[in-house]
Coordinates of C-alpha atoms in Angstrom, one line a residue:
X1 CA 107.6 -85.5 6.2
X2 CA 109.9 -88.4 7.1
X3 CA 110.0 -90.4 10.3
X4 CA 113.0 -88.5 11.7
X5 CA 111.2 -85.1 11.2
X6 CA 108.1 -86.3 12.9
X7 CA 110.0 -87.6 15.9
X8 CA 111.9 -84.3 16.2
X9 CA 108.6 -82.3 15.9
X10 CA 106.9 -84.4 18.6
X11 CA 109.9 -84.4 20.9
X12 CA 110.3 -80.6 20.6
X13 CA 106.7 -80.0 21.3
X14 CA 106.8 -82.3 24.4
X15 CA 109.9 -80.5 25.7
X16 CA 108.3 -77.1 25.1
X17 CA 105.2 -78.1 27.2
X18 CA 107.4 -79.6 29.9
X19 CA 109.5 -76.3 29.9
X20 CA 106.4 -74.2 30.3
X21 CA 105.3 -76.2 33.3
X22 CA 108.6 -76.6 35.1
X23 CA 110.4 -73.3 34.4
X24 CA 108.1 -71.1 36.6
X25 CA 108.7 -73.5 39.5
X26 CA 112.5 -73.6 39.1
X27 CA 112.8 -69.8 38.5
X28 CA 109.8 -68.1 40.2
X29 CA 109.6 -64.3 39.7
X30 CA 111.0 -62.3 42.5
X31 CA 108.3 -60.4 44.4
X32 CA 108.8 -56.9 45.6
X33 CA 107.4 -55.3 48.8
X34 CA 103.8 -54.1 48.8
X35 CA 103.4 -50.7 47.2
X36 CA 106.9 -49.6 47.9
X37 CA 107.9 -46.4 46.0
X38 CA 111.3 -45.4 44.9
X39 CA 113.0 -42.3 46.5
X40 CA 113.1 -40.7 43.1
X41 CA 109.3 -40.9 42.7
X42 CA 108.6 -39.9 46.3
X43 CA 110.8 -36.8 45.9
X44 CA 109.3 -35.9 42.5
X45 CA 105.8 -35.9 43.8
X46 CA 106.5 -33.4 46.5
X47 CA 106.1 -29.7 45.6
X48 CA 105.3 -30.4 41.9
X49 CA 104.8 -27.3 39.7
X50 CA 102.0 -26.5 37.4
X51 CA 101.9 -28.6 34.3
X52 CA 104.6 -31.0 35.5
X53 CA 104.0 -34.5 34.1
X54 CA 105.2 -36.8 36.8
X55 CA 104.4 -39.8 34.5
X56 CA 107.5 -38.9 32.6
X57 CA 109.8 -39.5 35.6
X58 CA 110.6 -42.9 34.3
X59 CA 110.0 -44.2 30.8
X60 CA 111.3 -47.6 31.7
X61 CA 108.3 -49.9 32.5
X62 CA 110.4 -52.1 34.9
X63 CA 111.6 -49.0 36.9
X64 CA 108.2 -47.4 37.6
X65 CA 106.8 -47.8 41.1
X66 CA 103.4 -46.7 42.4
X67 CA 103.0 -43.6 44.5
X68 CA 103.2 -44.3 48.2
X69 CA 99.6 -44.3 49.5
X70 CA 100.7 -43.7 53.0
X71 CA 100.4 -46.1 56.0
X72 CA 96.8 -46.9 56.8
X73 CA 95.8 -46.0 60.4
X74 CA 96.0 -48.7 63.0
X75 CA 93.3 -47.2 65.2
X76 CA 89.5 -48.0 65.3
X77 CA 88.0 -48.6 61.9
X78 CA 84.6 -47.2 61.0
X79 CA 82.6 -49.2 58.4
X80 CA 79.5 -48.3 56.5
X81 CA 77.7 -51.0 54.5
X82 CA 75.5 -50.3 51.5
X83 CA 73.7 -53.0 49.6
X84 CA 71.4 -53.5 46.6
X85 CA 70.1 -56.6 44.9
X86 CA 73.4 -57.4 43.3
X87 CA 76.2 -56.6 45.7
X88 CA 77.2 -55.5 49.2
X89 CA 79.7 -52.6 49.5
X90 CA 81.7 -52.1 52.7
X91 CA 83.2 -48.6 53.0
X92 CA 86.1 -48.0 55.5
X93 CA 87.5 -45.0 57.3
X94 CA 91.0 -46.3 56.6
X95 CA 91.7 -44.8 53.3
X96 CA 88.2 -43.5 52.6
X97 CA 87.2 -46.0 49.9
X98 CA 85.2 -49.2 49.8
X99 CA 87.1 -52.0 51.3
X100 CA 85.4 -55.0 49.7
X101 CA 82.6 -55.8 47.3
X102 CA 80.6 -58.9 47.9
X103 CA 78.6 -60.3 44.9
X104 CA 75.4 -61.6 46.3
X105 CA 74.6 -63.9 43.3
X106 CA 78.0 -65.7 43.1
X107 CA 79.7 -68.1 45.6
X108 CA 83.3 -67.6 46.4
X109 CA 84.2 -70.9 44.8
X110 CA 82.5 -74.0 43.5
X111 CA 83.1 -76.8 45.9
X112 CA 82.4 -80.1 44.2
X113 CA 82.9 -82.2 47.3
X114 CA 80.9 -80.2 49.9
X115 CA 77.4 -81.4 50.6
X116 CA 76.5 -78.3 52.7
X117 CA 75.3 -75.1 51.0
X118 CA 78.1 -72.6 50.4
X119 CA 77.7 -69.3 52.3
X120 CA 80.9 -67.5 51.3
X121 CA 80.2 -64.9 48.6
X122 CA 82.6 -64.0 45.8
X123 CA 84.4 -61.0 47.2
X124 CA 86.5 -58.5 45.3
X125 CA 89.6 -56.6 46.6
X126 CA 90.3 -59.2 49.3
X127 CA 93.6 -60.0 51.0
X128 CA 94.7 -56.3 50.8
X129 CA 94.5 -53.3 53.2
X130 CA 94.2 -50.8 50.4
X131 CA 90.6 -49.8 49.6
X132 CA 89.2 -49.0 46.2
X133 CA 89.6 -45.3 45.3
X134 CA 92.2 -44.7 48.0
X135 CA 94.2 -41.6 47.1
X136 CA 98.0 -41.9 47.1
X137 CA 100.6 -39.1 46.9
X138 CA 102.8 -37.1 49.2
X139 CA 102.0 -36.5 52.9
X140 CA 100.3 -33.2 52.0
X141 CA 97.7 -35.4 50.2
X142 CA 97.6 -38.5 52.4
X143 CA 98.2 -37.5 56.0
X144 CA 97.3 -40.3 58.4
X145 CA 94.7 -41.7 55.9
X146 CA 92.0 -41.7 58.6
X147 CA 88.7 -40.5 57.1
X148 CA 85.3 -39.6 58.6
X149 CA 82.9 -41.9 56.9
X150 CA 79.1 -41.4 57.1
X151 CA 76.0 -42.4 55.3
X152 CA 74.3 -39.7 53.1
X153 CA 70.9 -39.5 51.4
X154 CA 72.4 -40.7 48.1
X155 CA 75.1 -43.1 49.4
X156 CA 78.3 -42.6 51.4
X157 CA 80.7 -39.7 52.0
X158 CA 84.3 -39.9 53.2
X159 CA 86.0 -36.7 54.3
X160 CA 89.4 -35.7 55.5
X161 CA 91.1 -32.4 56.4
X162 CA 94.7 -32.7 55.3
X163 CA 97.8 -30.9 56.6
X164 CA 98.5 -27.7 54.8
X165 CA 94.9 -26.7 54.2
X166 CA 93.7 -29.2 51.7
X167 CA 90.3 -30.9 52.2
X168 CA 89.6 -34.3 50.5
X169 CA 86.0 -35.4 50.0
X170 CA 84.7 -38.5 48.3
X171 CA 81.0 -39.2 47.5
X172 CA 79.8 -42.6 46.5
X173 CA 76.4 -43.6 45.1
X174 CA 75.2 -47.1 44.1
X175 CA 73.7 -47.7 40.6
X176 CA 72.4 -50.6 38.6
X177 CA 74.6 -53.2 36.8
X178 CA 77.2 -53.4 39.5
X179 CA 78.1 -49.7 39.0
X180 CA 79.1 -47.2 41.6
X181 CA 79.3 -43.4 40.8
X182 CA 82.1 -41.6 42.7
X183 CA 83.2 -38.0 42.9
X184 CA 86.5 -37.0 44.5
X185 CA 86.9 -33.3 45.4
X186 CA 90.2 -31.8 46.6
X187 CA 89.7 -28.2 48.0
X188 CA 92.1 -25.5 48.9
X189 CA 90.7 -24.0 52.1
X190 CA 93.4 -21.4 52.5
X191 CA 93.9 -17.9 51.0
X192 CA 97.1 -18.9 49.3
X193 CA 97.7 -21.1 46.2
X194 CA 98.9 -24.7 47.0
X195 CA 101.0 -26.9 44.7
X196 CA 98.7 -30.0 44.5
X197 CA 100.9 -33.1 44.4
X198 CA 100.5 -35.8 41.8
X199 CA 97.8 -38.2 42.8
X200 CA 97.1 -41.9 42.3
X201 CA 93.6 -43.4 42.6
X202 CA 93.5 -47.0 43.6
X203 CA 91.7 -49.4 41.2
X204 CA 92.0 -52.2 43.7
X205 CA 93.8 -55.5 43.8
X206 CA 93.3 -58.5 41.4
X207 CA 93.5 -61.8 43.3
X208 CA 92.6 -65.4 42.6
X209 CA 89.0 -66.1 43.8
X210 CA 90.0 -69.4 45.4
X211 CA 93.0 -71.7 46.1
X212 CA 92.5 -73.6 42.9
X213 CA 92.1 -70.6 40.6
X214 CA 94.7 -70.3 37.8
X215 CA 96.9 -67.4 38.4
X216 CA 97.5 -67.0 34.7
X217 CA 93.9 -65.5 34.6
X218 CA 94.8 -62.7 37.0
X219 CA 96.0 -59.5 35.6
X220 CA 95.5 -55.9 34.6
X221 CA 93.6 -54.4 31.7
X222 CA 93.4 -50.8 30.5
X223 CA 92.1 -49.0 27.4
X224 CA 93.7 -46.0 25.6
X225 CA 90.8 -45.1 23.5
X226 CA 91.9 -47.1 20.5
X227 CA 93.1 -50.5 21.8
X228 CA 92.9 -52.5 25.0
X229 CA 96.2 -53.2 26.8
X230 CA 96.9 -55.9 29.4
X231 CA 99.6 -57.1 31.8
X232 CA 99.8 -60.2 33.9
X233 CA 103.3 -60.0 35.4
X234 CA 104.9 -62.0 32.6
X235 CA 107.1 -61.3 29.7
X236 CA 108.6 -63.3 26.8
X237 CA 111.6 -64.3 29.0
X238 CA 109.8 -64.3 32.3
X239 CA 110.8 -67.9 33.1
X240 CA 114.6 -67.3 32.7
X241 CA 116.4 -66.4 35.9
X242 CA 113.4 -64.7 37.5
X243 CA 113.3 -61.8 35.1
X244 CA 109.5 -61.4 35.1
X245 CA 108.6 -57.7 35.6
X246 CA 107.0 -56.9 39.0
X247 CA 105.9 -53.3 38.1
X248 CA 104.2 -51.9 35.1
X249 CA 103.2 -48.5 33.7
X250 CA 101.4 -47.4 30.6
X251 CA 99.5 -44.5 29.1
X252 CA 100.2 -41.0 27.9
X253 CA 97.2 -38.9 29.1
X254 CA 94.9 -41.5 27.4
X255 CA 93.9 -43.9 30.1
X256 CA 90.1 -44.2 29.4
X257 CA 89.7 -47.0 32.0
X258 CA 91.8 -49.4 34.0
X259 CA 90.8 -52.7 35.5
X260 CA 92.0 -55.6 37.7
X261 CA 90.6 -59.0 37.0
X262 CA 90.7 -62.7 37.7
X263 CA 89.2 -65.4 35.6
X264 CA 85.5 -64.5 36.1
X265 CA 85.4 -61.2 38.0
X266 CA 86.7 -57.6 37.5
X267 CA 87.0 -54.2 39.0
X268 CA 87.2 -51.4 36.5
X269 CA 87.7 -47.7 37.2
X270 CA 86.4 -45.3 34.4
X271 CA 87.4 -41.7 35.0
X272 CA 85.4 -39.0 33.3
X273 CA 88.7 -37.3 32.3
X274 CA 91.3 -39.8 31.0
X275 CA 94.1 -40.4 33.4
X276 CA 97.8 -39.6 32.7
X277 CA 99.0 -43.1 33.4
X278 CA 98.1 -46.6 34.8
X279 CA 100.5 -48.2 37.2
X280 CA 100.4 -51.7 38.5
X281 CA 102.5 -53.7 41.0
X282 CA 102.7 -57.4 41.7
X283 CA 102.2 -58.2 45.3
X284 CA 102.4 -61.4 47.4
X285 CA 99.2 -62.6 49.0
X286 CA 98.8 -64.5 52.3
X287 CA 99.4 -68.3 51.7
X288 CA 96.6 -70.8 52.1
X289 CA 96.2 -72.3 55.6
X290 CA 97.4 -75.9 56.2
X291 CA 93.8 -77.0 56.3
X292 CA 93.1 -75.5 52.8
X293 CA 96.3 -77.1 51.4
X294 CA 95.4 -80.5 52.9
X295 CA 91.9 -80.3 51.3
X296 CA 93.3 -79.0 48.0
X297 CA 96.6 -80.6 47.2
X298 CA 96.8 -78.7 43.9
X299 CA 96.3 -75.3 45.6
X300 CA 98.8 -72.5 44.9
X301 CA 101.2 -72.3 47.8
X302 CA 102.4 -68.8 47.0
X303 CA 99.5 -66.8 45.5
X304 CA 100.0 -63.3 44.2
X305 CA 97.9 -60.4 42.9
X306 CA 98.2 -57.0 41.2
X307 CA 97.6 -53.7 42.9
X308 CA 96.7 -51.0 40.4
X309 CA 96.0 -47.3 40.2
X310 CA 95.5 -44.5 37.7
X311 CA 97.8 -41.5 37.9
X312 CA 97.2 -37.8 37.5
X313 CA 99.9 -35.2 37.3
X314 CA 100.3 -32.4 39.9
X315 CA 99.1 -28.9 39.4
X316 CA 98.7 -25.5 41.2
X317 CA 95.4 -25.1 43.1
X318 CA 94.4 -21.5 43.5
X319 CA 93.2 -20.1 46.8
X320 CA 89.7 -21.2 47.9
X321 CA 89.5 -23.3 44.7
X322 CA 88.8 -27.0 44.2
X323 CA 89.5 -29.7 41.7
X324 CA 86.9 -32.4 41.1
X325 CA 87.3 -35.8 39.5
X326 CA 84.4 -38.1 38.6
X327 CA 84.6 -41.8 38.3
X328 CA 82.4 -44.8 37.4
X329 CA 83.4 -48.0 39.0
X330 CA 82.3 -51.5 37.8
X331 CA 82.8 -54.3 40.3
X332 CA 81.2 -57.5 39.2
X333 CA 81.2 -60.5 37.0
X334 CA 82.6 -60.8 33.5
X335 CA 79.3 -61.0 31.8
X336 CA 79.6 -60.2 28.1
X337 CA 76.1 -58.9 27.6
X338 CA 76.3 -56.6 30.7
X339 CA 79.7 -55.3 29.7
X340 CA 78.5 -54.6 26.2
X341 CA 75.6 -52.6 27.6
X342 CA 77.8 -50.5 29.7
X343 CA 80.3 -50.0 26.9
X344 CA 77.5 -48.8 24.6
X345 CA 76.2 -46.4 27.2
X346 CA 79.7 -45.0 28.1
X347 CA 81.2 -45.4 24.6
X348 CA 84.4 -46.8 26.1
X349 CA 84.8 -50.3 24.8
X350 CA 84.5 -51.8 28.3
X351 CA 83.5 -55.2 26.9
X352 CA 87.2 -55.6 25.8
X353 CA 87.6 -57.0 29.4
X354 CA 86.3 -60.3 28.0
X355 CA 89.5 -60.7 26.0
X356 CA 87.5 -61.3 22.8
X357 CA 89.7 -59.2 20.5
X358 CA 91.2 -60.3 17.1
X359 CA 90.1 -63.0 14.7
X360 CA 89.8 -65.7 17.3
X361 CA 87.9 -63.4 19.6
X362 CA 85.2 -63.0 16.9
X363 CA 84.6 -66.7 17.1
X364 CA 84.6 -66.6 20.9
X365 CA 82.0 -63.9 21.0
X366 CA 79.8 -65.7 18.4
X367 CA 80.0 -69.0 20.2
X368 CA 79.2 -67.3 23.6
X369 CA 76.1 -65.7 22.0
X370 CA 75.1 -69.0 20.5
X371 CA 75.6 -70.9 23.8
X372 CA 73.5 -68.4 25.7
X373 CA 70.8 -68.5 23.0
X374 CA 70.6 -72.3 23.0
X375 CA 70.6 -72.4 26.8
X376 CA 67.1 -70.9 26.7
X377 CA 66.0 -74.0 24.7
X378 CA 67.9 -76.8 26.4
X379 CA 68.1 -77.8 30.1
X380 CA 71.7 -77.0 30.8
X381 CA 74.8 -75.3 29.4
X382 CA 76.3 -78.8 28.8
X383 CA 73.5 -79.6 26.4
X384 CA 74.0 -76.1 24.8
X385 CA 77.7 -77.0 24.2
X386 CA 76.6 -80.4 22.7
X387 CA 74.0 -78.6 20.5
X388 CA 76.6 -76.1 19.3
X389 CA 79.0 -79.0 18.5
X390 CA 76.3 -80.8 16.5
X391 CA 75.5 -77.6 14.6
X392 CA 79.1 -76.9 13.8
X393 CA 79.5 -80.5 12.6
X394 CA 76.5 -80.3 10.3
X395 CA 78.0 -77.1 8.8
X396 CA 81.3 -78.9 8.1
X397 CA 79.7 -82.2 7.2
X398 CA 79.9 -81.9 3.4
X399 CA 83.5 -80.7 3.5
X400 CA 84.5 -83.5 5.9
X401 CA 82.7 -86.1 3.7
X402 CA 84.5 -84.8 0.6
X403 CA 87.8 -84.9 2.6
X404 CA 87.3 -88.5 3.6
X405 CA 86.6 -89.5 0.0
X406 CA 89.6 -87.6 -1.2
X407 CA 91.9 -89.3 1.3
X408 CA 90.6 -92.7 0.3
X409 CA 91.1 -91.9 -3.4
X410 CA 94.6 -90.7 -2.6
X411 CA 95.2 -94.0 -0.8
X412 CA 94.0 -95.9 -3.9
X413 CA 96.3 -93.8 -6.1
X414 CA 99.3 -94.5 -4.0
X415 CA 100.8 -97.3 -6.3
X416 CA 100.7 -95.0 -9.4
X417 CA 102.1 -92.1 -7.4
X418 CA 104.9 -94.2 -6.1
X419 CA 105.7 -95.3 -9.6
X420 CA 106.0 -91.7 -10.7
X421 CA 108.2 -90.8 -7.7
X422 CA 110.6 -93.7 -8.5
X423 CA 110.6 -92.8 -12.2
X424 CA 111.6 -89.2 -11.7
X425 CA 113.5 -89.4 -8.4
X426 CA 116.6 -87.8 -10.0
X427 CA 114.6 -84.7 -11.1
X428 CA 112.5 -83.4 -8.1
X429 CA 111.1 -80.5 -10.0
X430 CA 109.8 -82.7 -12.8
X431 CA 108.6 -85.3 -10.3
X432 CA 106.5 -82.7 -8.5
X433 CA 105.1 -81.4 -11.8
X434 CA 104.1 -85.0 -12.9
X435 CA 102.5 -85.7 -9.5
X436 CA 100.5 -82.5 -9.6
X437 CA 99.4 -83.3 -13.2
X438 CA 98.5 -86.8 -12.2
X439 CA 96.4 -85.7 -9.2
X440 CA 94.6 -83.1 -11.3
X441 CA 93.7 -85.7 -13.9
X442 CA 92.3 -87.9 -11.1
X443 CA 90.5 -84.9 -9.3
X444 CA 92.3 -85.3 -6.0
X445 CA 94.1 -82.7 -3.9
X446 CA 96.9 -83.2 -1.3
X447 CA 95.1 -80.6 0.8
X448 CA 91.8 -82.4 0.8
X449 CA 92.4 -84.2 4.1
X450 CA 93.8 -81.1 5.9
X451 CA 91.3 -78.5 4.9
X452 CA 88.5 -79.4 7.2
X453 CA 90.9 -79.6 10.1
X454 CA 92.4 -76.2 9.3
X455 CA 89.0 -74.6 9.0
X456 CA 88.0 -76.0 12.4
X457 CA 91.1 -74.7 14.2
X458 CA 89.6 -71.1 14.7
X459 CA 86.4 -72.7 16.1
X460 CA 88.4 -74.8 18.6
X461 CA 90.5 -71.8 19.8
X462 CA 87.3 -69.7 19.9
X463 CA 85.8 -72.3 22.1
X464 CA 88.8 -72.3 24.3
X465 CA 88.8 -68.5 24.7
X466 CA 85.1 -68.4 25.3
X467 CA 85.0 -71.2 27.9
X468 CA 88.0 -69.6 29.6
X469 CA 86.1 -66.5 30.6
X470 CA 82.4 -67.4 30.3
X471 CA 81.1 -67.0 33.8
X472 CA 77.9 -68.8 32.7
X473 CA 79.8 -72.1 32.9
X474 CA 81.0 -71.5 36.5
X475 CA 79.2 -74.1 38.6
X476 CA 77.3 -75.5 35.5
X477 CA 76.8 -79.3 36.1
X478 CA 76.7 -82.3 33.7
X479 CA 76.6 -85.9 34.9
X480 CA 79.6 -86.2 37.3
X481 CA 80.9 -82.8 36.3
X482 CA 80.0 -80.1 38.9
X483 CA 81.8 -77.2 37.2
X484 CA 82.2 -77.0 33.4
X485 CA 84.7 -74.2 33.8
X486 CA 87.2 -76.5 35.6
X487 CA 88.6 -80.0 35.1
X488 CA 86.2 -82.7 36.0
X489 CA 88.4 -84.1 38.8
X490 CA 86.7 -87.0 40.7
X491 CA 89.6 -87.5 43.1
X492 CA 93.3 -87.2 43.5
X493 CA 95.5 -90.3 43.6
X494 CA 97.0 -90.5 47.1
X495 CA 100.7 -90.1 47.2
X496 CA 101.1 -89.1 43.6
X497 CA 99.0 -85.9 43.7
X498 CA 97.6 -86.7 40.3
X499 CA 94.0 -85.8 39.6
X500 CA 91.7 -88.3 37.9
X501 CA 89.8 -86.5 35.1
X502 CA 87.4 -88.9 33.2
X503 CA 86.4 -86.5 30.4
X504 CA 89.9 -86.0 29.0
X505 CA 90.5 -89.8 29.2
X506 CA 87.3 -90.4 27.2
X507 CA 88.4 -87.7 24.8
X508 CA 91.7 -89.5 24.3
X509 CA 90.0 -92.8 23.6
X510 CA 87.8 -91.2 21.0
X511 CA 90.8 -89.5 19.4
X512 CA 92.7 -92.8 19.2
X513 CA 89.5 -94.5 17.7
X514 CA 89.2 -91.7 15.1
X515 CA 92.9 -92.0 14.2
X516 CA 92.5 -95.7 13.5
X517 CA 89.6 -95.0 11.2
X518 CA 91.4 -92.2 9.3
X519 CA 93.0 -93.4 6.0
X520 CA 96.8 -93.0 6.0
X521 CA 98.3 -90.2 4.0
X522 CA 99.9 -91.1 0.7
X523 CA 103.6 -91.8 0.9
X524 CA 103.7 -92.4 4.6
X525 CA 105.6 -95.5 5.7
X526 CA 104.4 -97.9 8.4
X527 CA 106.6 -96.3 11.1
X528 CA 105.2 -92.9 10.4
X529 CA 101.6 -94.3 10.4
X530 CA 102.2 -95.7 13.9
X531 CA 103.5 -92.3 15.1
X532 CA 100.5 -90.4 13.7
X533 CA 98.1 -93.0 15.1
X534 CA 99.3 -92.4 18.6
X535 CA 99.8 -88.7 18.2
X536 CA 96.4 -88.0 20.0
X537 CA 98.1 -89.1 23.3
X538 CA 100.1 -85.9 23.2
X539 CA 96.8 -83.9 23.0
X540 CA 95.5 -85.9 25.9
X541 CA 98.5 -84.8 27.9
X542 CA 98.1 -81.1 26.9
X543 CA 94.3 -80.9 27.5
X544 CA 94.2 -83.1 30.6
X545 CA 93.8 -80.2 33.1
X546 CA 91.7 -78.0 30.8
X547 CA 88.1 -77.1 31.6
X548 CA 85.5 -79.8 31.3
X549 CA 83.5 -77.7 28.9
X550 CA 86.3 -77.7 26.3
X551 CA 87.0 -81.5 26.6
X552 CA 83.2 -82.1 26.4
X553 CA 83.2 -80.2 23.1
X554 CA 86.1 -82.1 21.7
X555 CA 84.8 -85.4 22.8
X556 CA 81.4 -84.9 21.2
X557 CA 83.2 -83.6 18.1
X558 CA 85.3 -86.8 17.9
X559 CA 82.2 -89.0 18.3
X560 CA 80.4 -87.1 15.5
X561 CA 83.4 -87.4 13.3
X562 CA 83.7 -91.1 13.9
X563 CA 80.0 -91.5 13.1
X564 CA 80.4 -89.6 9.9
X565 CA 83.4 -91.6 8.8
X566 CA 81.5 -94.9 9.4
X567 CA 78.4 -93.5 7.5
X568 CA 80.5 -92.3 4.6
X569 CA 82.3 -95.6 4.4
X570 CA 79.0 -97.6 4.5
X571 CA 77.4 -95.3 1.9
X572 CA 80.4 -95.6 -0.5
X573 CA 80.6 -99.4 0.0
X574 CA 76.9 -99.7 -1.1
X575 CA 77.3 -97.3 -4.1
X576 CA 80.5 -99.0 -5.4
X577 CA 80.8 -102.6 -4.0
X578 CA 84.3 -103.8 -3.8
X579 CA 85.9 -100.4 -4.3
X580 CA 84.6 -98.5 -1.2
X581 CA 83.9 -95.5 -3.3
X582 CA 87.2 -95.3 -5.2
X583 CA 86.5 -94.2 -8.7
X584 CA 88.5 -95.6 -11.6
X585 CA 91.8 -93.8 -11.8
X586 CA 94.0 -92.9 -14.6
X587 CA 97.4 -94.4 -14.6
X588 CA 100.6 -92.6 -15.1
X589 CA 101.0 -91.1 -18.6
X590 CA 102.4 -93.6 -21.0
X591 CA 105.7 -92.7 -22.7
X592 CA 105.4 -92.2 -26.4
X593 CA 107.6 -94.2 -28.6

């Protein structure tokens, strides 16, 4: 690769990163009103006949809108609170579901600068008036949405007598592992059949947990029995002209579960009978107060979330008959071991919520298991990450050592290879054949220097995906780092609004050091060598605001590589004084007379 190509590649990558950062700010997606349904959908859900599939009203994802859940009552609100050792559930008469879920073992956010103990708990389904398992549909199914809520021997019951003779009852019972068992019963109390409208059951609202949470980690998951699907309000062209979709629908009578999530917490609704469709809607959330923005200059000024529900088609309900739907609700942290346990019990692949699918996901899952296993032996998760890095380095040590020797041998062979290139420059095919023959005779490979790096790429991306969702790292401390799941910001430069993150800076220094120790590739001119030597500065720019756990891994990896390069160089110098390990090489084949 010549100098011009390298400059074009570096410049294109820098422009791409700059575009990804600036485009959403220049063309923000256009929000839509909260849970506003189209007239077509509202009309179609009234008086639906038996077997009608209302999910087929619109096949266009961007045109689907949720069923109107009806205005929540503005009168007095009755609340019933149930608690266990893991969570506190607040049930409301407005909508007849549970309003919020407070997780007793997790703070709302990790405040690195507060010296007082944090009292605010991580709370799910906040900043919204729509409770979990609220039922949406036509007026015949919603009414004024005012329920009678009372405590029962097994949990909580919400009941409502609807216009037209329908009775809606919901029973909730708490279980272990952040689970809630719910039963929704719709009864026909009249002597005549009633056309039961299509229904939507609220899954809740995904919101950022705090003002500094990354909104890219907020979204919707659902599972169709074969593969998990997800939506986060973005599309391939979402940054061009505000074309990001603000509504979403999916499923064809195969919605095994649907979930809303942020980076570390999730609410998942698992119906006993697969739902017809899952519907989600992007909604604007209340902006942070001036005090919060002043204390957190990097806070999101216009936060948003996703309200989601599962959809069931309408049917005819005979006289004095009832339809009953059972649900299991998980509202808690993204803990892989807990989700795997529930997935095994329910046989529904709920652990897909971790996002550990595909080839890279296999590495992420293995690294998370290794980190949790090592944490039982070392004092902190930071030391567990360091231990994993050392183990990975030891596994790759022979390959990296061989790669270093190969690059040094290639460097020693450069004069002979240059002579071959000059000799056969008018015949590229013959020149390549001669070069390959020459390298084969001298037992070197042009891929020798790249292979260790290529093999470690899946490990790096696995680390990135694992650290991105591993709640174990939330609030984990190391030296000055108070939260390994976030950047290790010490302070923000006044006036510039630029955070000072020491770990990425240390990582950048080690990358530059490693680049200076790495032998130059054969055939690279001095200008190209300078470009490659300072290429790590681009990675410093990319990873500057990544989590401290990831930059800790990369920094330790760099230091171990530097140590290995020095040890290999010292060992080769002792074994072959004056040649630094370069074995005698064969010259270019002599021409026969």
